[in-house]
Coordinates of C-alpha atoms and ligand atoms in Angstrom, one line a residue:
M2 CA -53.7 7.4 -4.3
S3 CA -51.3 4.8 -3.0
E4 CA -50.2 5.2 0.6
H5 CA -46.7 5.3 -0.7
L6 CA -47.2 8.4 -2.8
T7 CA -46.9 11.9 -1.4
T8 CA -47.7 15.1 -3.2
V9 CA -45.1 17.8 -2.8
A10 CA -45.7 21.2 -4.5
G11 CA -48.1 19.5 -6.8
V12 CA -45.7 16.7 -7.8
A13 CA -46.3 13.0 -6.9
V14 CA -43.3 11.4 -5.2
D15 CA -43.0 7.7 -4.3
T16 CA -41.6 7.4 -0.8
R17 CA -40.4 3.8 -1.2
H18 CA -37.0 2.4 -2.2
W19 CA -36.2 1.6 -5.8
I20 CA -34.5 -1.8 -6.0
G21 CA -34.0 -4.0 -9.0
G22 CA -36.5 -1.9 -11.1
E23 CA -39.3 -2.1 -8.5
R24 CA -40.7 -0.1 -5.7
V25 CA -40.0 -1.7 -2.3
A26 CA -41.5 -0.6 1.0
S27 CA -40.0 -1.0 4.5
A28 CA -41.8 -2.0 7.7
A29 CA -41.2 1.4 9.2
T30 CA -41.0 5.0 7.9
F31 CA -39.4 8.3 8.9
T32 CA -41.0 11.7 8.5
D33 CA -39.6 14.2 6.1
H34 CA -40.3 17.9 6.9
S35 CA -40.0 21.1 4.8
P36 CA -37.5 23.6 6.3
I37 CA -39.7 26.4 4.8
D38 CA -42.5 26.0 7.3
G39 CA -41.9 22.7 9.1
S40 CA -44.8 21.0 7.2
V41 CA -44.8 17.3 6.7
L42 CA -43.8 16.3 3.2
G43 CA -44.1 12.6 3.5
E44 CA -43.5 9.3 5.4
I45 CA -40.4 7.9 3.8
A46 CA -39.3 4.2 3.7
R47 CA -36.9 3.6 6.6
G48 CA -34.5 1.2 5.2
T49 CA -32.7 -1.6 7.1
A50 CA -29.9 -4.0 6.4
A51 CA -32.4 -6.2 4.5
E52 CA -33.2 -3.5 1.9
A53 CA -29.5 -2.5 1.8
G54 CA -28.6 -6.1 1.0
A55 CA -31.4 -6.4 -1.6
A56 CA -30.2 -3.3 -3.3
V57 CA -26.6 -4.5 -3.5
A58 CA -27.8 -7.9 -4.7
A59 CA -29.8 -6.1 -7.5
A60 CA -26.8 -4.0 -8.4
K61 CA -24.6 -7.1 -8.5
A62 CA -27.0 -9.0 -10.7
A63 CA -27.3 -6.1 -13.1
F64 CA -23.6 -5.5 -13.3
P65 CA -22.3 -8.0 -15.9
A66 CA -24.8 -7.0 -18.6
W67 CA -24.3 -3.2 -17.9
A68 CA -20.5 -3.6 -17.9
A69 CA -20.7 -5.4 -21.2
T70 CA -23.0 -2.7 -22.7
S71 CA -21.0 -0.7 -25.3
R72 CA -19.7 2.7 -24.4
E73 CA -21.9 4.2 -27.1
E74 CA -25.1 2.6 -25.7
R75 CA -24.2 3.6 -22.1
A76 CA -23.6 7.2 -23.3
R77 CA -26.9 7.2 -25.2
L78 CA -28.8 6.1 -22.1
L79 CA -27.2 8.7 -20.0
H80 CA -28.2 11.4 -22.5
A81 CA -31.7 10.0 -22.3
V82 CA -31.6 10.4 -18.5
A83 CA -30.5 14.0 -19.0
D84 CA -33.4 14.6 -21.4
G85 CA -35.7 13.3 -18.7
V86 CA -34.2 15.6 -16.1
E87 CA -34.7 18.5 -18.5
R88 CA -38.3 17.5 -19.2
R89 CA -39.0 17.4 -15.5
L90 CA -36.8 20.3 -14.5
E91 CA -39.7 22.3 -12.9
D92 CA -40.9 19.2 -10.9
L93 CA -37.4 18.6 -9.6
A94 CA -36.8 22.3 -8.8
V95 CA -40.0 22.7 -6.8
V96 CA -39.7 19.4 -4.9
E97 CA -36.0 20.1 -4.1
T98 CA -36.9 23.6 -2.7
A99 CA -39.7 22.2 -0.6
D100 CA -37.4 19.5 0.7
N101 CA -34.1 21.3 1.4
G102 CA -35.2 25.0 1.4
A103 CA -32.6 26.3 -1.1
L104 CA -33.7 29.0 -3.5
L105 CA -36.2 28.0 -6.1
R106 CA -34.6 30.3 -8.7
S107 CA -31.2 28.7 -8.2
H108 CA -32.8 25.2 -8.6
R109 CA -34.5 26.3 -11.8
R110 CA -31.7 28.2 -13.4
G111 CA -28.5 26.7 -12.0
V112 CA -28.8 23.5 -10.1
M113 CA -31.2 21.3 -12.1
P114 CA -29.6 22.3 -15.5
R115 CA -26.3 21.2 -13.9
V116 CA -28.0 17.9 -12.9
A117 CA -28.7 17.2 -16.6
H118 CA -25.2 18.4 -17.5
N119 CA -23.7 15.9 -15.1
F120 CA -25.2 13.1 -17.2
R121 CA -24.3 14.7 -20.5
F122 CA -20.8 15.6 -19.5
F123 CA -19.8 12.1 -18.2
A124 CA -21.6 10.4 -21.2
D125 CA -19.4 12.5 -23.6
W126 CA -16.3 12.1 -21.5
L127 CA -16.7 8.3 -21.6
L128 CA -16.5 8.4 -25.4
K129 CA -13.3 10.4 -25.2
L130 CA -11.5 8.2 -22.7
D131 CA -8.4 6.7 -24.3
H132 CA -7.4 3.1 -24.1
A133 CA -3.7 3.8 -23.8
D134 CA -1.5 1.5 -25.9
F135 CA 2.3 1.4 -25.9
D136 CA 5.1 -0.9 -26.9
T137 CA 7.7 -2.6 -24.7
R138 CA 10.4 -4.3 -26.8
G139 CA 7.9 -5.6 -29.3
H140 CA 5.3 -6.4 -26.6
S141 CA 2.1 -4.4 -26.7
N142 CA 0.7 -2.9 -23.5
H143 CA -3.0 -2.2 -23.6
V144 CA -4.4 -0.1 -20.7
S145 CA -8.2 -0.5 -20.3
W146 CA -10.8 1.2 -18.1
D147 CA -12.7 -1.7 -16.7
P148 CA -15.9 -1.2 -14.7
A149 CA -15.3 -1.9 -11.0
G150 CA -18.7 -3.3 -9.9
P151 CA -21.5 -2.2 -7.6
C152 CA -20.9 1.3 -6.2
V153 CA -22.5 2.7 -3.0
L154 CA -23.0 6.5 -3.3
I155 CA -24.0 8.4 -0.1
T156 CA -24.9 12.0 -0.3
P157 CA -25.8 15.0 1.9
W158 CA -28.8 17.3 2.0
N159 CA -27.4 20.7 1.1
A160 CA -27.4 20.1 -2.7
P161 CA -29.1 16.7 -2.9
L162 CA -29.7 15.9 -6.6
M163 CA -26.7 17.9 -7.9
L164 CA -24.3 16.1 -5.6
A165 CA -25.9 12.7 -6.1
T166 CA -25.8 12.9 -9.9
W167 CA -22.2 14.2 -9.8
K168 CA -21.4 10.6 -8.6
V169 CA -24.2 8.6 -10.2
A170 CA -23.4 9.8 -13.8
P171 CA -19.7 8.9 -13.8
A172 CA -20.3 5.6 -11.9
L173 CA -22.8 4.5 -14.5
A174 CA -20.8 5.9 -17.4
A175 CA -17.9 3.7 -16.2
G176 CA -20.1 0.6 -16.5
N177 CA -20.8 0.2 -12.8
T178 CA -24.1 -0.3 -11.2
V179 CA -25.2 1.9 -8.3
V180 CA -26.9 2.0 -4.9
L181 CA -27.7 5.6 -4.1
K182 CA -28.4 6.5 -0.4
P183 CA -29.7 10.2 -0.2
A184 CA -29.7 12.1 3.0
E185 CA -32.7 11.6 5.3
W186 CA -33.3 15.4 5.5
S187 CA -33.8 15.6 1.7
P188 CA -34.8 12.2 0.3
L189 CA -37.3 13.2 -2.4
T190 CA -35.6 14.1 -5.6
A191 CA -33.5 10.8 -5.6
S192 CA -36.9 9.0 -5.8
L193 CA -37.8 11.2 -8.9
L194 CA -34.4 10.4 -10.4
A195 CA -35.1 6.7 -10.2
E196 CA -38.3 7.2 -12.1
I197 CA -36.6 9.4 -14.7
A198 CA -33.8 6.8 -15.2
A199 CA -36.3 3.9 -15.6
E200 CA -38.3 5.9 -18.2
A201 CA -35.1 6.7 -20.0
G202 CA -34.6 2.9 -20.4
L203 CA -31.9 2.2 -17.9
P204 CA -32.1 -1.5 -17.2
A205 CA -33.5 -2.7 -13.9
G206 CA -30.9 -2.9 -11.1
V207 CA -28.4 -0.5 -12.8
L208 CA -29.5 2.3 -10.5
N209 CA -31.0 1.5 -7.1
V210 CA -32.1 4.1 -4.5
V211 CA -32.4 3.2 -0.8
Q212 CA -33.9 5.5 1.7
G213 CA -33.2 5.6 5.4
L214 CA -31.3 7.0 8.3
G215 CA -27.5 6.8 7.8
S216 CA -27.0 5.4 11.3
E217 CA -29.4 2.6 10.6
I218 CA -28.8 1.5 7.0
G219 CA -25.3 2.9 6.4
D220 CA -23.1 0.1 7.8
A221 CA -24.9 -2.6 5.8
L222 CA -24.0 -0.7 2.6
T223 CA -20.5 0.3 3.4
S224 CA -19.3 -3.0 4.9
H225 CA -20.9 -5.1 2.1
P226 CA -18.3 -7.4 0.5
D227 CA -19.9 -7.1 -3.0
V228 CA -19.5 -3.3 -3.1
R229 CA -16.5 -2.3 -5.1
R230 CA -16.5 1.5 -4.6
I231 CA -17.9 3.9 -2.0
S232 CA -18.2 7.6 -2.8
F233 CA -19.3 9.7 0.1
T234 CA -20.1 13.4 0.4
G235 CA -20.8 14.6 3.9
S236 CA -19.3 15.3 7.3
V237 CA -15.9 14.3 8.7
P238 CA -17.2 12.2 11.6
T239 CA -19.4 10.1 9.2
A240 CA -16.5 9.8 6.8
K241 CA -14.3 8.3 9.5
H242 CA -17.0 5.9 10.4
I243 CA -17.5 4.8 6.8
A244 CA -13.7 4.4 6.3
A245 CA -13.6 2.1 9.3
S246 CA -16.6 0.1 8.0
A247 CA -15.1 -0.1 4.5
A248 CA -11.8 -1.3 5.8
A249 CA -13.1 -4.8 6.4
N250 CA -13.2 -5.4 2.6
L251 CA -10.6 -2.8 1.6
T252 CA -13.3 -1.1 -0.5
P253 CA -11.8 1.9 -2.3
L254 CA -13.3 5.2 -1.0
S255 CA -13.7 8.7 -2.4
L256 CA -14.5 11.2 0.4
E257 CA -15.8 14.8 -0.2
L258 CA -16.0 16.4 3.1
G259 CA -16.4 19.7 5.0
G260 CA -14.3 22.8 4.9
K261 CA -13.4 26.1 6.7
S262 CA -12.2 27.9 3.7
P263 CA -10.6 31.3 3.7
L264 CA -11.3 34.4 1.6
L265 CA -8.0 36.5 1.5
V266 CA -8.6 40.2 0.7
F267 CA -5.5 42.2 0.0
A268 CA -5.4 45.9 0.1
D269 CA -4.7 46.0 -3.7
A270 CA -8.0 44.2 -4.4
D271 CA -11.0 45.7 -6.1
L272 CA -12.8 46.2 -2.8
D273 CA -16.3 46.1 -4.2
L274 CA -15.5 42.8 -5.9
A275 CA -14.1 41.5 -2.6
V276 CA -17.2 42.5 -0.7
D277 CA -19.4 40.8 -3.4
L278 CA -17.4 37.6 -3.0
A279 CA -17.7 37.8 0.8
V280 CA -21.5 38.4 0.8
E281 CA -21.9 35.5 -1.6
Q282 CA -20.7 33.2 1.2
Y283 CA -24.3 33.4 2.7
D284 CA -25.5 31.5 -0.4
N285 CA -27.8 28.5 0.5
A286 CA -28.0 30.0 4.0
G287 CA -24.3 29.2 4.4
Q288 CA -24.8 25.5 3.8
V289 CA -22.2 25.1 1.2
C290 CA -19.1 22.9 1.7
L291 CA -16.9 25.3 -0.3
A292 CA -18.1 28.5 1.5
A293 CA -15.3 30.8 2.4
T294 CA -16.4 31.4 5.9
R295 CA -13.2 32.9 7.2
L296 CA -12.7 36.4 5.8
L297 CA -9.0 37.4 6.1
V298 CA -8.6 41.1 5.3
E299 CA -5.5 43.2 5.1
E300 CA -5.4 45.6 8.1
S301 CA -5.2 48.8 6.0
V302 CA -8.6 48.1 4.3
A303 CA -10.4 46.2 7.0
E304 CA -12.5 49.1 8.3
E305 CA -13.6 50.1 4.8
F306 CA -14.2 46.5 3.8
T307 CA -16.4 45.9 6.9
R308 CA -18.4 49.1 6.3
R309 CA -19.1 48.1 2.7
F310 CA -19.8 44.5 3.7
V311 CA -22.4 45.5 6.3
E312 CA -24.1 47.8 3.7
K313 CA -24.2 45.1 1.1
A314 CA -25.3 42.3 3.5
A315 CA -28.2 44.5 4.7
L316 CA -29.7 44.3 1.1
L317 CA -30.0 40.5 1.4
K318 CA -33.7 39.6 1.8
Q319 CA -34.2 36.6 4.0
G320 CA -37.4 34.6 3.7
D321 CA -39.4 32.1 1.6
P322 CA -37.0 30.5 -0.9
R323 CA -39.8 30.3 -3.4
D324 CA -39.9 34.1 -3.7
E325 CA -37.8 35.5 -6.6
A326 CA -36.5 38.3 -4.4
T327 CA -35.3 36.1 -1.6
G328 CA -31.5 35.9 -1.2
L329 CA -31.3 33.8 1.9
G330 CA -33.6 30.9 2.8
P331 CA -34.1 28.8 5.9
N332 CA -31.7 26.3 7.4
I333 CA -32.4 22.7 6.8
H334 CA -33.5 21.4 10.2
P335 CA -34.2 22.5 13.8
R336 CA -31.2 20.5 14.9
Q337 CA -28.9 22.3 12.4
L338 CA -30.3 25.7 13.6
E339 CA -29.5 24.7 17.2
K340 CA -26.0 23.7 16.1
I341 CA -25.4 27.0 14.3
D342 CA -26.6 29.0 17.3
G343 CA -24.5 27.0 19.7
F344 CA -21.4 27.9 17.7
V345 CA -22.3 31.6 17.7
Q346 CA -23.2 31.8 21.3
R347 CA -20.1 30.0 22.4
A348 CA -18.0 32.4 20.3
V349 CA -19.7 35.5 21.7
A350 CA -19.2 34.1 25.2
A351 CA -15.5 33.7 24.4
G352 CA -15.2 37.4 23.4
A353 CA -16.4 37.6 19.7
R354 CA -18.4 40.6 18.6
A355 CA -21.4 40.2 16.2
V356 CA -21.0 43.0 13.7
I357 CA -24.3 41.8 12.1
G358 CA -26.7 39.0 13.1
G359 CA -25.7 36.6 15.9
H360 CA -29.2 35.3 16.5
R361 CA -32.1 33.2 15.2
R362 CA -35.1 34.6 13.4
D363 CA -38.7 33.3 13.5
G364 CA -39.1 29.9 11.9
Q365 CA -36.1 28.0 10.7
Y366 CA -34.0 31.0 9.8
Y367 CA -30.7 32.3 11.1
A368 CA -29.7 35.9 10.7
P369 CA -26.7 36.4 8.5
T370 CA -23.9 36.8 10.9
L371 CA -20.4 38.4 10.9
L372 CA -18.2 37.8 13.9
T373 CA -15.0 39.8 14.7
D374 CA -12.5 39.6 17.6
V375 CA -12.1 35.9 17.1
A376 CA -8.9 34.0 18.0
Q377 CA -7.2 31.8 15.5
D378 CA -7.3 28.8 17.7
S379 CA -11.0 29.3 18.7
E380 CA -13.8 26.9 17.9
I381 CA -15.5 29.4 15.6
V382 CA -12.4 29.8 13.4
Q383 CA -11.4 26.1 13.4
E384 CA -14.7 24.3 13.0
E385 CA -17.3 24.2 10.2
V386 CA -20.6 25.8 11.2
F387 CA -22.5 25.1 8.0
G388 CA -24.8 28.1 8.5
P389 CA -24.8 31.8 7.5
V390 CA -21.9 32.6 9.9
L391 CA -18.7 34.3 8.8
T392 CA -15.7 35.4 10.8
L393 CA -13.4 38.3 10.0
Q394 CA -9.7 38.5 11.0
T395 CA -7.1 40.9 9.8
F396 CA -3.5 40.3 8.6
G397 CA -0.5 42.5 8.1
G398 CA 1.2 41.0 5.1
E399 CA 1.3 38.1 2.7
D400 CA 3.1 35.6 5.0
E401 CA 0.6 36.1 7.8
A402 CA -2.3 35.8 5.4
V403 CA -1.1 32.5 4.1
R404 CA -0.3 31.3 7.6
L405 CA -3.8 32.1 8.9
A406 CA -5.4 30.7 5.7
N407 CA -3.7 27.3 6.1
D408 CA -4.1 27.1 9.8
T409 CA -7.1 24.7 10.1
R410 CA -7.3 21.0 9.7
F411 CA -9.3 21.5 6.4
G412 CA -8.2 22.2 2.8
L413 CA -11.2 22.3 0.6
A414 CA -11.1 25.6 -1.1
A415 CA -9.6 29.1 -0.9
T416 CA -10.4 32.4 -2.6
V417 CA -8.0 35.3 -3.1
A418 CA -8.9 38.9 -3.9
T419 CA -6.0 40.9 -5.2
G420 CA -5.3 43.3 -8.1
D421 CA -1.7 42.0 -8.4
P422 CA -1.2 38.9 -10.6
E423 CA 2.3 38.3 -9.2
R424 CA 0.9 38.3 -5.7
A425 CA -1.9 35.9 -6.8
R426 CA 0.7 33.5 -8.2
R427 CA 2.8 33.6 -5.0
V428 CA -0.1 33.3 -2.6
T429 CA -2.0 30.5 -4.5
G430 CA 1.2 28.5 -4.7
H431 CA 1.3 28.3 -0.9
L432 CA -2.4 27.7 -0.2
V433 CA -3.4 24.2 0.9
A434 CA -6.7 23.6 -0.9
G435 CA -8.3 21.4 -3.6
T436 CA -9.7 24.4 -5.4
V437 CA -8.3 28.0 -5.4
W438 CA -10.2 30.9 -6.9
V439 CA -8.6 34.3 -7.7
N440 CA -11.0 37.2 -7.9
C441 CA -14.0 34.8 -8.5
F442 CA -15.9 32.1 -6.7
F443 CA -17.7 28.9 -7.4
V444 CA -16.6 28.7 -11.0
R445 CA -16.7 24.9 -11.7
D446 CA -15.7 23.0 -14.8
L447 CA -16.4 19.3 -14.7
R448 CA -13.2 18.6 -16.5
A449 CA -11.2 19.8 -13.5
P450 CA -10.4 17.7 -10.5
F451 CA -12.6 18.4 -7.4
G452 CA -11.9 17.4 -3.9
G453 CA -10.2 18.4 -0.7
S454 CA -6.9 18.1 1.1
R455 CA -6.4 17.1 4.7
H456 CA -9.7 16.5 6.5
S457 CA -11.6 18.0 3.6
G458 CA -11.4 14.7 1.7
V459 CA -9.6 11.8 0.1
G460 CA -9.2 11.6 -3.6
R461 CA -10.5 13.7 -6.5
E462 CA -13.4 13.4 -8.8
G463 CA -14.2 15.2 -12.1
G464 CA -13.3 14.5 -15.7
T465 CA -10.8 11.6 -16.0
W466 CA -10.3 11.6 -12.2
S467 CA -13.8 10.3 -11.9
F468 CA -13.1 7.4 -14.2
D469 CA -9.8 6.8 -12.4
F470 CA -11.9 6.2 -9.3
Y471 CA -14.8 4.3 -10.7
C472 CA -12.8 2.0 -12.9
D473 CA -10.3 -0.8 -12.4
L474 CA -7.5 0.1 -14.6
K475 CA -6.0 -2.9 -16.3
N476 CA -2.8 -3.3 -18.3
T477 CA -2.7 -6.2 -20.7
V478 CA 0.7 -7.1 -22.1
T479 CA 0.8 -9.2 -25.3
S480 CA 3.7 -10.7 -27.1
P481 CA 3.1 -11.1 -30.8
K482 CA 5.7 -14.0 -31.1
G483 CA 5.2 -15.9 -27.8
W484 CA 7.1 -15.1 -24.7
K485 CA 9.9 -17.8 -25.1
D486 CA 11.0 -16.1 -28.4
H487 CA 11.5 -12.8 -26.5
G488 CA 15.1 -12.2 -26.5
Ligands
LIG512 P1 -23.6 13.7 7.3 O1 -22.2 13.1 7.3 O2 -24.3 13.8 8.5 O3 -24.5 12.8 6.3 C1 -24.2 12.6 4.9 C2 -24.8 11.3 4.5 O4 -24.2 10.3 5.2 C3 -26.3 11.2 4.7 O5 -26.9 10.6 3.6 C4 -26.4 10.3 5.9 O6 -27.6 9.6 6.0 C5 -25.2 9.4 5.7 N1 -24.8 8.7 6.9 C6 -24.9 9.1 8.2 N2 -24.3 8.2 9.0 C7 -23.9 7.2 8.2 C8 -23.2 6.0 8.5 N3 -22.9 5.6 9.7 N4 -22.9 5.2 7.4 C9 -23.2 5.5 6.2 N5 -23.8 6.7 5.9 C10 -24.2 7.5 6.9 O7 -23.4 15.1 6.5 P2 -24.6 16.2 6.3 O8 -24.9 16.9 7.5 O9 -25.7 15.5 5.5 O10 -23.8 17.1 5.2 C11 -23.1 18.2 5.6 C12 -21.6 18.0 5.4 O11 -21.3 17.6 4.1 C13 -20.8 19.2 5.7 O12 -19.7 18.9 6.5 C14 -20.4 19.7 4.3 O13 -19.2 20.4 4.3 C15 -20.2 18.4 3.6 N6 -20.3 18.5 2.2 C16 -19.1 18.4 1.5 C17 -19.2 18.6 0.1 C18 -17.9 18.4 -0.8 O14 -18.1 18.3 -2.0 N7 -16.7 18.4 -0.2 C19 -20.3 18.9 -0.5 C20 -21.5 19.1 0.2 C21 -21.4 18.9 1.6

C-alpha cells in the first residue's frame, strides 16, 4: 500500500492534495487523530504556499473550458457527483465519524444524503436561473450570470463534508473552478470527494483539494490575485484575518461564522416541545454554529421547564458515536475540550451554578452542562463556547425577552417557543438573526437564504443567493437600430 494511503474504518483514504487531477504530496505532514479514542488516522499532506499556488494555477487553467461548458452538461456532471456520493455513502459516513466524532447514524441518515442533495439541488437550480431580459426605450437589456473565476472555499471541522459541498456545489454549478481547503482536524472526506468527483467525470483542475494548517497555507490562498471569490465558514477571528488578507485584491467574500443564539420559551408554549428543542441543542456535542445555547425562559414557567429539562437531558446517552443508542459523542480535539472547560470554570468562578454537568468525562467527552445564575454581560452569555454548554436566564415579558435575545454581538439564528401566533409574529419581527424558527429547529430548505447578521457573518448563500455570490452579474444593453438613431 502506498505510504500516502491510510485506512480508516476499512476505507482507503489518500492523504495527499488533489491538484489539477493528480495527487500531490508535500514535504511535511501533520497527524490527524480520531476524537473517539485519540487514535492516529493518518499523516496528512501539510500544504504550503507552493501547493496553494499550484492549486490556484490549476483552477485558473481549468476555468475557461468549465465556464464555457453548457449549463446542462455542468448539471449532468453535478448529478453524477451526487450519484457517486450516494454509492459511497457508507464509506463517507464511517470515515467522517472516525474523523470528527459526530454520530454515525446522523451521518448515514441525514448528513451524507444532504451532501448528495447539495449537488442535486444546485444542479437543478442552475437550470432554473433566469437570464432577465427587459426593454429600455427600444434597447434590450440582457442580464446574465457569468462565472466569476477560481474560488477558494475554506471550511470547519464540525460538519466537514456537508459544509464543504454546500459551497462546492453552487460554485461549480455557476461555472467556477474551486480550491477547497478542509479543516485540519477533519481532512479526510474532502479527499474522498475529490476521488468521487474525478470518477464522475469532472475535468481535471475544476475541483482541487489542498490540505494543511490554516495558519500556514491560508494566506497564500486568500491573498492570491487570481482568486475571484472566497467563501469561508469558521470562527470570527479567522474571518477577520481572511478579510484583511483578501482586501489586497478586493476579493469578494462570503463569511458564515459563529453564533450565540437564543431559544425564547414563553409561558404559553407547549413546554414539552420547548424542552425537546432545548435538549436538541446538545446535538453534535454542542458543536453546531446554529445551536441555541442561551435558553431564555419566562419566569412563571422557569422552574417547571428546568425540572423537565433535567429529566430529559438525563436520558441522553453519552459515548461512542458509532453506537446507535448514543445521543452525544466526543468533542473534536483536546484543545477544544480545554477551551470548553475553561469557559465553564470561569463562569462558575464568577457565580454561575451548574444545574447539570460542569465537568469533563473520561476521554474526549464533556458532560452536557446547564448553567444558571449567569449575568447578561458575562463571558459565558456573550461568547460562543462550541461545546455542550447551555445557559438559562429568565425574563418577565416580551420586551425583556427580545432585549436579552438581541444583546450579543452575534445574529446567526433564534428559536421561539410560543403557543400564540400573534406573539410569534411580533417577537420574530424584532429578532436580529439570519434564521428564525418558531416551535421548530434546524429545518433547512436550500432555496432559502442562509447566513448571519452582525459578527455571525457577511452575505447569504442558498438558492439564488448562492448564484448571486458565485457569479459576476452582467447587464448587456443592445440597440437594434444603432445608438445614433436613438432619439
Ligand atoms: P476556524 O476559524 O478555526 O477554522 C476554520 C477553517 O479556517 C479551517 O479550515 C482552518 O484551517 C482555516 N483557517 C485557519 N486559519 C486560517 C487563515 N489564517 N487563513 C485561512 N484559513 C484559515 O474555525 P473552526 O474552529 O474550524 O470552526 C468552528 C467555528 O465555525 C465556530 O465559530 C462555528 O460557529 C463556525 N461555524 C459556522 C457555521 C455557519 O454556517 N455560520 C457553520 C459551522 C461552523
